[in-house]
Coordinates of C-alpha atoms and ligand atoms in Angstrom, one line a residue:
X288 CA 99.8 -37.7 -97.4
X289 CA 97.6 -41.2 -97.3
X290 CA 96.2 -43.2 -100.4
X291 CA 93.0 -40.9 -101.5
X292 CA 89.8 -42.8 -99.6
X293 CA 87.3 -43.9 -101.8
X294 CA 83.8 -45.5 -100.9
X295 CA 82.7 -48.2 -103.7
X296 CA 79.2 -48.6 -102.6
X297 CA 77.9 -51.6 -104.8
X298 CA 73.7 -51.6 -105.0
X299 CA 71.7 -54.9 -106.0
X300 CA 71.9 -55.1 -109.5
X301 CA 72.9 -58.1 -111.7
X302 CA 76.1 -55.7 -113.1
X303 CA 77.4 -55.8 -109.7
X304 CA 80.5 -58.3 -110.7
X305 CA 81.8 -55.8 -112.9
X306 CA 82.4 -53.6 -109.4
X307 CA 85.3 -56.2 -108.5
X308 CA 86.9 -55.0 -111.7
X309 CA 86.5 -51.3 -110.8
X310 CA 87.2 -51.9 -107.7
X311 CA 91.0 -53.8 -108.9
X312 CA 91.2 -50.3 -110.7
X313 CA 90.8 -47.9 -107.4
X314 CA 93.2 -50.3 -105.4
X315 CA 95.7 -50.9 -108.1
X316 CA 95.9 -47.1 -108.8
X317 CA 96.7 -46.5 -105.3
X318 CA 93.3 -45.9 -103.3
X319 CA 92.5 -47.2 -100.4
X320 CA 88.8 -48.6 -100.7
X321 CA 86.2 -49.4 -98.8
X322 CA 83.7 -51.2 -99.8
X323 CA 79.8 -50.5 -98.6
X324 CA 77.6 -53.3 -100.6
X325 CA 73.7 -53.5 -99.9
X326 CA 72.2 -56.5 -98.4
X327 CA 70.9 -57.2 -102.1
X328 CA 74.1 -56.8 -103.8
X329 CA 75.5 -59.8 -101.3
X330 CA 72.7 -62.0 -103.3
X331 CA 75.0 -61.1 -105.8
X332 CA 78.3 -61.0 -105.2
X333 CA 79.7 -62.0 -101.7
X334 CA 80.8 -60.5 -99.3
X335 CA 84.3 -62.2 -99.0
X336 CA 85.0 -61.0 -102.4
X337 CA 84.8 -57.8 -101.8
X338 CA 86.8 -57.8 -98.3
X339 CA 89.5 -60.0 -100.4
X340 CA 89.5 -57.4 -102.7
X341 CA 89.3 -54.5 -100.4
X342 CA 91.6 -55.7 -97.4
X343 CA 88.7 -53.7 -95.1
X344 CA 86.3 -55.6 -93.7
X345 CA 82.3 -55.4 -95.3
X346 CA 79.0 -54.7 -93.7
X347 CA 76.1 -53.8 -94.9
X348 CA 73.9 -52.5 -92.0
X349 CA 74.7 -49.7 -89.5
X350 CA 75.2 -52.6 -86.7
X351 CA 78.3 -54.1 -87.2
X352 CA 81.3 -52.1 -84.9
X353 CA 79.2 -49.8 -83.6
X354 CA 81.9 -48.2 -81.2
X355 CA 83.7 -46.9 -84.4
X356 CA 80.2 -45.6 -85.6
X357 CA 80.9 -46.5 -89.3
X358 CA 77.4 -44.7 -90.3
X359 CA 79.2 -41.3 -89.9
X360 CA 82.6 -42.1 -90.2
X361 CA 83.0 -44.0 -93.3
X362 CA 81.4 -40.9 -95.5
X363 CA 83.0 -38.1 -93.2
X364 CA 86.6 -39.7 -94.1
X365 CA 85.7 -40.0 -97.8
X366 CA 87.4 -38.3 -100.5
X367 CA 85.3 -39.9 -103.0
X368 CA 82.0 -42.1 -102.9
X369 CA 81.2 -43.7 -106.1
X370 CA 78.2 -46.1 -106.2
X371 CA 78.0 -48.9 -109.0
X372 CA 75.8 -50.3 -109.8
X373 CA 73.6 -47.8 -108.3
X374 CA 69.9 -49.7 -108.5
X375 CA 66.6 -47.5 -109.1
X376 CA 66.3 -48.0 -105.9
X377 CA 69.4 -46.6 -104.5
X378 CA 68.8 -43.6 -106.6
X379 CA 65.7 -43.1 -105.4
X380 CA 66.8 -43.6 -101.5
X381 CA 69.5 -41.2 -102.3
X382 CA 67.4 -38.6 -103.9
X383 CA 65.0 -38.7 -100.6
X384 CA 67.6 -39.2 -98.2
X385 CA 66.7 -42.6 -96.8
X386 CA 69.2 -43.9 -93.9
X387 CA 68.3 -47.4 -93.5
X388 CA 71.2 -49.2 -94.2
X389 CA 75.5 -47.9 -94.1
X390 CA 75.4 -47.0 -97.7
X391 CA 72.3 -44.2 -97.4
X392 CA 74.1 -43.7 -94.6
X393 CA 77.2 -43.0 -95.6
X394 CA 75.4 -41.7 -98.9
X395 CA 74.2 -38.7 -96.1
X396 CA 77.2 -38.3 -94.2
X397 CA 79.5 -38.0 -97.0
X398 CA 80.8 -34.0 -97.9
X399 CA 82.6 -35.3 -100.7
X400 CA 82.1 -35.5 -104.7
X401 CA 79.5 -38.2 -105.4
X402 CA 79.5 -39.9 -108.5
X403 CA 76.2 -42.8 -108.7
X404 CA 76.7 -45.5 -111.9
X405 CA 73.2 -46.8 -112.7
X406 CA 72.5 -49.9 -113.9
X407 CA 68.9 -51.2 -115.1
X408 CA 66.0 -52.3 -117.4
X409 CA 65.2 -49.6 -120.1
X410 CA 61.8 -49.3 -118.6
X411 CA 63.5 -48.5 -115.0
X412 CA 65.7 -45.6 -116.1
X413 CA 63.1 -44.1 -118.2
X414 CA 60.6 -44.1 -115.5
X415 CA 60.0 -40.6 -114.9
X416 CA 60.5 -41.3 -111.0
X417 CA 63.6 -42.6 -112.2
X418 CA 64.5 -39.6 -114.2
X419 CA 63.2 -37.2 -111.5
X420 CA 65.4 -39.2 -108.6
X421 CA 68.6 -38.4 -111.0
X422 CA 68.0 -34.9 -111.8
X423 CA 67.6 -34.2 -107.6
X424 CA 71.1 -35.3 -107.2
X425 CA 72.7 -33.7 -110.1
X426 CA 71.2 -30.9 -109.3
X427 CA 72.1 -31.0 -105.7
X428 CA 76.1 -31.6 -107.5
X429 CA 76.3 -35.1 -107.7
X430 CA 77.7 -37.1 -110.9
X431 CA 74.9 -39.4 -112.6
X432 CA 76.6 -41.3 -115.3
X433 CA 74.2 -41.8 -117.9
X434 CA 73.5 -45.9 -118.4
X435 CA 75.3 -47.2 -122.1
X436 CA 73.4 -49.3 -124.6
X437 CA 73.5 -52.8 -125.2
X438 CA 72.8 -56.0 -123.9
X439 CA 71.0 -56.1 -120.1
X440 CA 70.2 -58.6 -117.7
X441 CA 68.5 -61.3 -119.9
X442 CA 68.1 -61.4 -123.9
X443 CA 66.7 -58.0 -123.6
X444 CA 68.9 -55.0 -124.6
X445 CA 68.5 -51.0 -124.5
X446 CA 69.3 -48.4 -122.0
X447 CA 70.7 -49.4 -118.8
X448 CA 74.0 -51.3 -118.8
X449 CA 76.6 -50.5 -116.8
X450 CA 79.6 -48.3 -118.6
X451 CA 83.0 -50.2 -118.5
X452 CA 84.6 -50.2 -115.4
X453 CA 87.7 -49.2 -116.8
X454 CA 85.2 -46.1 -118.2
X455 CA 84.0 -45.9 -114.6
X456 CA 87.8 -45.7 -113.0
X457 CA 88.3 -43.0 -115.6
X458 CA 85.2 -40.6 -114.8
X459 CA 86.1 -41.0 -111.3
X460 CA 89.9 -40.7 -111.6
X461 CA 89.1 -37.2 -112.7
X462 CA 86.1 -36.3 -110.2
X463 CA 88.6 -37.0 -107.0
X464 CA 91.0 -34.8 -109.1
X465 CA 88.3 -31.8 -109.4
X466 CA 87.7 -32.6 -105.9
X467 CA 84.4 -29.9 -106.4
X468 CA 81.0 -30.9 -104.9
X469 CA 79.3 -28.5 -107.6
X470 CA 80.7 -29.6 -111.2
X471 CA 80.6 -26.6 -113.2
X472 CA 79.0 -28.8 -116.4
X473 CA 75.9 -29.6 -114.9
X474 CA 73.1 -29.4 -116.4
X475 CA 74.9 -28.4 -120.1
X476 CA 74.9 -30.2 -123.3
X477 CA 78.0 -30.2 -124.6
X478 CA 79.0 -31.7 -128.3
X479 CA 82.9 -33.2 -129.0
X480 CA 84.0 -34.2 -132.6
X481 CA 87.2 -36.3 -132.6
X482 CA 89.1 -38.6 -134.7
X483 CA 89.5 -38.5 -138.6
X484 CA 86.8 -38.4 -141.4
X485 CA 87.3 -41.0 -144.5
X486 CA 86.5 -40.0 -147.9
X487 CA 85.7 -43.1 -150.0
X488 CA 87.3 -43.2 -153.5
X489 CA 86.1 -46.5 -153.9
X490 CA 84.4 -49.5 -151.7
X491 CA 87.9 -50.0 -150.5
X492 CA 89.8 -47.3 -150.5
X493 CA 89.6 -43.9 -149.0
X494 CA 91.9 -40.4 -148.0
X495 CA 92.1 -40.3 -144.5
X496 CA 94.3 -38.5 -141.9
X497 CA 96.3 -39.6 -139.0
X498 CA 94.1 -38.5 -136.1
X499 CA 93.4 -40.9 -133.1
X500 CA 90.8 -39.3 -131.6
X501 CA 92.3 -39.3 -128.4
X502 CA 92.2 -35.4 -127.8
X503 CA 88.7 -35.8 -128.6
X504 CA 87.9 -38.2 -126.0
X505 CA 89.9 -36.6 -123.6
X506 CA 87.6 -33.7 -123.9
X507 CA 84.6 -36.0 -123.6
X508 CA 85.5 -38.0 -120.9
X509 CA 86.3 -34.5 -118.6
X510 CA 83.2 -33.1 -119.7
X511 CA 81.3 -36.0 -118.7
X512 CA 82.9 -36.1 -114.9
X513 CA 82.4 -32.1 -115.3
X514 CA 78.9 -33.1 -115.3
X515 CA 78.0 -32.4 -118.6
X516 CA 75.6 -34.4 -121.0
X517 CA 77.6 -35.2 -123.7
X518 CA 77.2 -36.1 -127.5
X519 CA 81.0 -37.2 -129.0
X520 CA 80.8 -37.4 -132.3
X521 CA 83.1 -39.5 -133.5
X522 CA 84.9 -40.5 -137.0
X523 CA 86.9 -43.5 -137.3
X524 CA 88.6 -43.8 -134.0
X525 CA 88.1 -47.5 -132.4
X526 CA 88.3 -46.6 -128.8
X527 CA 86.0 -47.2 -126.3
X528 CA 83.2 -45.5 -125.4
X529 CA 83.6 -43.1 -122.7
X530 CA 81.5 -43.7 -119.7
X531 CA 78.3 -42.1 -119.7
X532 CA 79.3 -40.3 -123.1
X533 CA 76.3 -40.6 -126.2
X534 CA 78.4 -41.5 -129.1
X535 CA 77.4 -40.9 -132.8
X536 CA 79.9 -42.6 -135.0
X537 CA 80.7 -41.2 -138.6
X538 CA 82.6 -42.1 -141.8
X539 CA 82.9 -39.1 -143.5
X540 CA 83.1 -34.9 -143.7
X541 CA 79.5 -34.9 -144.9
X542 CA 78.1 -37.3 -142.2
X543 CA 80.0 -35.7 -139.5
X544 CA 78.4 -32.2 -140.3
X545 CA 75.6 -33.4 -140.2
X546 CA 75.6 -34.8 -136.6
X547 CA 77.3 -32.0 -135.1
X548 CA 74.8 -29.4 -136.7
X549 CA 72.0 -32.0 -135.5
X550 CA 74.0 -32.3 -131.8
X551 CA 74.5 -28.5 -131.9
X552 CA 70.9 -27.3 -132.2
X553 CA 70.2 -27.5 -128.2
X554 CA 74.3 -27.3 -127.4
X555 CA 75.8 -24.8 -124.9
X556 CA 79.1 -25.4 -126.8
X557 CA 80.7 -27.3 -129.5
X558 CA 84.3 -28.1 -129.7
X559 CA 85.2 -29.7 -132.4
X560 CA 88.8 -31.4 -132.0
X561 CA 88.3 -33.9 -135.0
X562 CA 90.2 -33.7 -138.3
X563 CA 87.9 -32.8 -140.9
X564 CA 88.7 -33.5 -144.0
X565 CA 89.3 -30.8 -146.4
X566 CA 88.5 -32.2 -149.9
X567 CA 87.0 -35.4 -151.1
X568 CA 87.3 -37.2 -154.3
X569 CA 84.8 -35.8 -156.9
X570 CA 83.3 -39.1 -157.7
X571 CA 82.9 -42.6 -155.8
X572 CA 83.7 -45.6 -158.4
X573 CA 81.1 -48.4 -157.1
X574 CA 83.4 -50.8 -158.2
X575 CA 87.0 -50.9 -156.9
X576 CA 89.3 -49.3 -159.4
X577 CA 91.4 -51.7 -161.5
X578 CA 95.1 -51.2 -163.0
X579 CA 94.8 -50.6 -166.8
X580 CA 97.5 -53.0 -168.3
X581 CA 100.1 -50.3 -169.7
X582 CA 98.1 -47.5 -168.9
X583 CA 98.6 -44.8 -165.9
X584 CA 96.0 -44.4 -163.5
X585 CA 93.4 -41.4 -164.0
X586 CA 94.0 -38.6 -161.4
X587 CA 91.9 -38.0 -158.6
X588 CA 90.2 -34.9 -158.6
X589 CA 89.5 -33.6 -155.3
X590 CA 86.6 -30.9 -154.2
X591 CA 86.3 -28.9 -151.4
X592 CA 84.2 -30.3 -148.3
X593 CA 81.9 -27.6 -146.5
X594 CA 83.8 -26.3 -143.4
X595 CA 81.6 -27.5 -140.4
X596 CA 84.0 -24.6 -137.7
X597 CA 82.9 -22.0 -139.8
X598 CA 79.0 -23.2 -140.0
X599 CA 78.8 -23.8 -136.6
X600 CA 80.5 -20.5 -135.7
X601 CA 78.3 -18.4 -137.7
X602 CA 75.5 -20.4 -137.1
X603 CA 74.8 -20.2 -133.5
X604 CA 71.7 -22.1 -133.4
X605 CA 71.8 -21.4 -129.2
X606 CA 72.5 -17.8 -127.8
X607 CA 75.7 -17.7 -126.0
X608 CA 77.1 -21.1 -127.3
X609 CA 80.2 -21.2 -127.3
X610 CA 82.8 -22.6 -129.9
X611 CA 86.2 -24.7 -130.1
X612 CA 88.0 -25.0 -133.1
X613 CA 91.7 -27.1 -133.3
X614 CA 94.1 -25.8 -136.1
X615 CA 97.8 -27.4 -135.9
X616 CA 100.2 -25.1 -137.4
X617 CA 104.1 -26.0 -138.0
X618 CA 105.7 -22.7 -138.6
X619 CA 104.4 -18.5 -137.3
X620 CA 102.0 -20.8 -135.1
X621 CA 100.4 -17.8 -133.2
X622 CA 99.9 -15.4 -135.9
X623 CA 98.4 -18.3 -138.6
X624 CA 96.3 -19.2 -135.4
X625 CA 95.0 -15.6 -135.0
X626 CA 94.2 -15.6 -138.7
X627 CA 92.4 -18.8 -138.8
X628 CA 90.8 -17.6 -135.4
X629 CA 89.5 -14.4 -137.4
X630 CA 88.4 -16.3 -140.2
X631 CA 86.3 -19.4 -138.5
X632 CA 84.5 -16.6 -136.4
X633 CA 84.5 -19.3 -132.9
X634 CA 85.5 -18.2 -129.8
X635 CA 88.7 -20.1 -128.7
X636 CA 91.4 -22.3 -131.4
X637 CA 92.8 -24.5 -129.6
X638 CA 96.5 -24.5 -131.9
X639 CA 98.9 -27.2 -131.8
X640 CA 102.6 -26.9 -132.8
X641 CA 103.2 -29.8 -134.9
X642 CA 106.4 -31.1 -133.9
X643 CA 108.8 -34.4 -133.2
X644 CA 107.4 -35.2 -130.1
X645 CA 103.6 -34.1 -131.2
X646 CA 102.5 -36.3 -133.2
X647 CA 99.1 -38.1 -133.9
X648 CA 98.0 -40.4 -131.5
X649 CA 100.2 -39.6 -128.8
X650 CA 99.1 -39.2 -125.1
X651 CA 100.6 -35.8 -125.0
X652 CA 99.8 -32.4 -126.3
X653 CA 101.2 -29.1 -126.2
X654 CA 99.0 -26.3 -127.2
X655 CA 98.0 -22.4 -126.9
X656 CA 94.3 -21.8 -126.7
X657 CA 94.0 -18.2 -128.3
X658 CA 90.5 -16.1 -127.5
X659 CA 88.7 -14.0 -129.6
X660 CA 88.9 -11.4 -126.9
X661 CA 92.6 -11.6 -127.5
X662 CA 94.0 -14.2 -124.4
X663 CA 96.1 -16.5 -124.8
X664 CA 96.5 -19.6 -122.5
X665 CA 99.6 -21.6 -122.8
X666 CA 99.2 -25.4 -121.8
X667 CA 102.6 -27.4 -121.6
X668 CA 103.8 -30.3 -122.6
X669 CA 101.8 -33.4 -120.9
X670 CA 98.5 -35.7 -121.2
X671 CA 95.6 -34.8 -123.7
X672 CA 93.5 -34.3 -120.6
X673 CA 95.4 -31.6 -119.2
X674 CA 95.0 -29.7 -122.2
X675 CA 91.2 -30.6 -122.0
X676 CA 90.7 -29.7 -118.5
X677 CA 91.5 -26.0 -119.4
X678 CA 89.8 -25.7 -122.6
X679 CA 86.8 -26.7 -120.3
X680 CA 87.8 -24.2 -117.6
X681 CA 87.9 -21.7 -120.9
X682 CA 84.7 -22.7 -121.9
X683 CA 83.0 -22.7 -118.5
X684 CA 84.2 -19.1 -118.2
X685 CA 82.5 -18.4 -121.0
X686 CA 79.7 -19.9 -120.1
X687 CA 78.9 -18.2 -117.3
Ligands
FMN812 C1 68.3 -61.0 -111.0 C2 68.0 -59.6 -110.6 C3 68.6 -58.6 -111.2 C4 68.3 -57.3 -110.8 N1 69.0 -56.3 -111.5 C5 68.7 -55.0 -111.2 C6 69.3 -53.9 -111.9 O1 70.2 -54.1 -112.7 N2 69.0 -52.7 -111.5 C7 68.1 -52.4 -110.6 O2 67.8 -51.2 -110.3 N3 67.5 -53.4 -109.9 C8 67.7 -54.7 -110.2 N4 67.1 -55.7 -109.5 C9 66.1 -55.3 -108.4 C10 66.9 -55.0 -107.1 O3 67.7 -56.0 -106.7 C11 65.8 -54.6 -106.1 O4 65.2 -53.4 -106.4 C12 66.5 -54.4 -104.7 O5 65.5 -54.0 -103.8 C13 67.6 -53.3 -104.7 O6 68.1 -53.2 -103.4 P1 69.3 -52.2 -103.1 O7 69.0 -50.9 -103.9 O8 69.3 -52.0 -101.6 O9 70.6 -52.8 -103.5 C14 67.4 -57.0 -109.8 C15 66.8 -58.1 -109.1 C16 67.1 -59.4 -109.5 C17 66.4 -60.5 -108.7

């Protein structure tokens, strides 16, 4: 089998340098891409970059060797077209099916996932022409990744910068994976908690856990290229943002129940892989605790912290939403799962065997995803977004 064939159509916005760099990523991962910049996009970045980079020659009008008619046969051979920057104007040649130039051309000929990266002023993406040029092509199956936040073009900053492009790499990494031309997340909200809360017993100290995150980001970043809006709230994990992901970071039990209860209310499902802190100290010393000369320290008293799985399960503030709890068990891990399956009231535990080769923060899981209709899916041992690719697939049967 060849190197998967990937189209990196590059639109005229001021983020297009940061396409070189995804574009490193495709080739470097072994893809063989081919580049399709518009004639604005050359005012930015030139066109010997992107051949350099490429090793395919670059055009940007339907002219240029017209007895291999590239206007067809660049998006008929594509396994993936991913456009990025995609300008408002792009999306809104796209969303009418424009053809004046190889990229809407290629943009019409492709039968492959579509994944478009906007880029633009705040006042651009909010446009509602804007807005209703995105929601035509997720609804007819492509992937729009929603701009971040942060700095634009000038001094300016808001909605509209370009994800990462190692964020970029990763949404479409999994898209030519799916291979589907309908993701089966469009058009849901979905809401991810990962990493560990912090429980202050001081200004400098807290009780904290071991969790990375890392599950929980797995499960964002596959929702996203699902095509899922996504709200990832997250406690104390220091990784990047996921591309096209709305993050809402936390410190504590208390302020992550609150943003997932917040996240939840319009939610088709809620999966909340984060470790939640059970207990927290009883009171918060506003001055950091001194040693007593000669004197033992006073104990800390802990109390219990409101179970957030439990709330949300019984809660339901949508009909039909469906939710994810983790539970990592070290001994009788199917029968303490079912338990704590019975007692949390949600619809699938997702329960890890806590083991050598298991621990926090690795880039491997190995879990069984009990139902409360009684199944029980077994995912072996590999990478966190294995296991999050099926409790999606769970989920998405659910949905439905
Ligand atoms: C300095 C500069 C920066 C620009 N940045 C953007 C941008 O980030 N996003 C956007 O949608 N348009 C941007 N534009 C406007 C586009 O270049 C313009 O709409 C152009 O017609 C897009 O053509 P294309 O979609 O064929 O690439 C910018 C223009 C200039 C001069």
């Amino acid at each position: 089998m060849g190197k998967p064939k990937v189209v990196l159509g590059v639109s005229g916005g001021i983020a297009a340098y940061k396409a070189c760099e995804l574009l490193r990523r495709l080739t470097e991962s072994g893809h063989d891409v081919r580049v399709v910049p518009t004639a604005s996009a050359l005012r930015f970045v030139g066109a010997a970059t992107w051949s350099a980079l490429s090793g395919h020659p670059v055009s940007t009008e339907v002219w240029s060797d017209v007895h291999e008619v590239p206007h067809v046969r660049i998006g008929q051979q594509a396994d993936l077209v991913v456009v990025a920057p995609a300008t408002a104007d792009m999306l809104a040649k796209a969303a009418h099916g424009l053809a004046d130039d190889l990229l809407t051309n290629t943009l019409l000929t492709a039968r492959c996932p579509v994944v478009f990266a906007p880029a633009m002023h705040t006042e651009m993406w909010e446009h509602p022409a804007t807005q209703e040029n995105v929601a035509t092509l997720r609804r007819r199956g492509a992937v729009v990744i929603e701009p971040a936040v942060g700095r634009l073009t000038g001094a300016d900053s808001g909605k509209g910068r370009l994800p990462e492009p190692g964020e970029i790499f990763e949404v479409c990494r999994r898209v030519l994976a799916r291979g589907v031309t309908a993701p089966d997340l469009a058009g849901r909200h979905v809401v991810v908690s990962a990493g560990g809360t912090r429980e202050p017993l001081d200004p400098v100290r807290f009780l904290g856990n071991r969790s990375s995150g890392k599950q929980g980001y797995a499960l964002a970043r596959t929702a996203a290229a699902r095509g899922a809006r996504v709200t990832l709230v997250a406690a104390n994990t220091g990784l990047p943002d996921p591309a096209g992901v709305d993050v809402v970071p936390v410190g504590t039990a208390a302020q992550l129940r609150e943003a997932v209860v917040e996240a939840a209310a319009d939610a088709d499902a809620v999966v909340m892989a984060a470790a939640v802190a059970d207990f927290r100290p009883e009171t918060y010393a506003t001055g950091k605790i001194k040693k007593k000369e000669g004197a033992d320290p006073d104990p800390v008293v802990l109390v219990r912290n409101p179970d957030v799985l439990a709330e949300i399960s019984a809660g339901r503030p949508r009909p039909g939403q469906v939710v994810v709890g983790f539970a990592a068990e070290t001994d009788d891990v199917l029968a303490n799962g079912r338990a704590k399956l019975r007692r949390k009231g949600c619809d699938l535990l997702v329960v890890n065997e806590v083991g050598e080769r298991k621990t926090f923060g690795s880039e491997q899981n190995e879990a069984v995803v009990l139902g409360a209709d009684g199944s029980e899916t077994s995912v072996p041992f590999g990478p966190k977004e294995a296991l999050a690719e099926t409790v999606w697939d769970l989920v998405a049967e659910r949905l439905a």
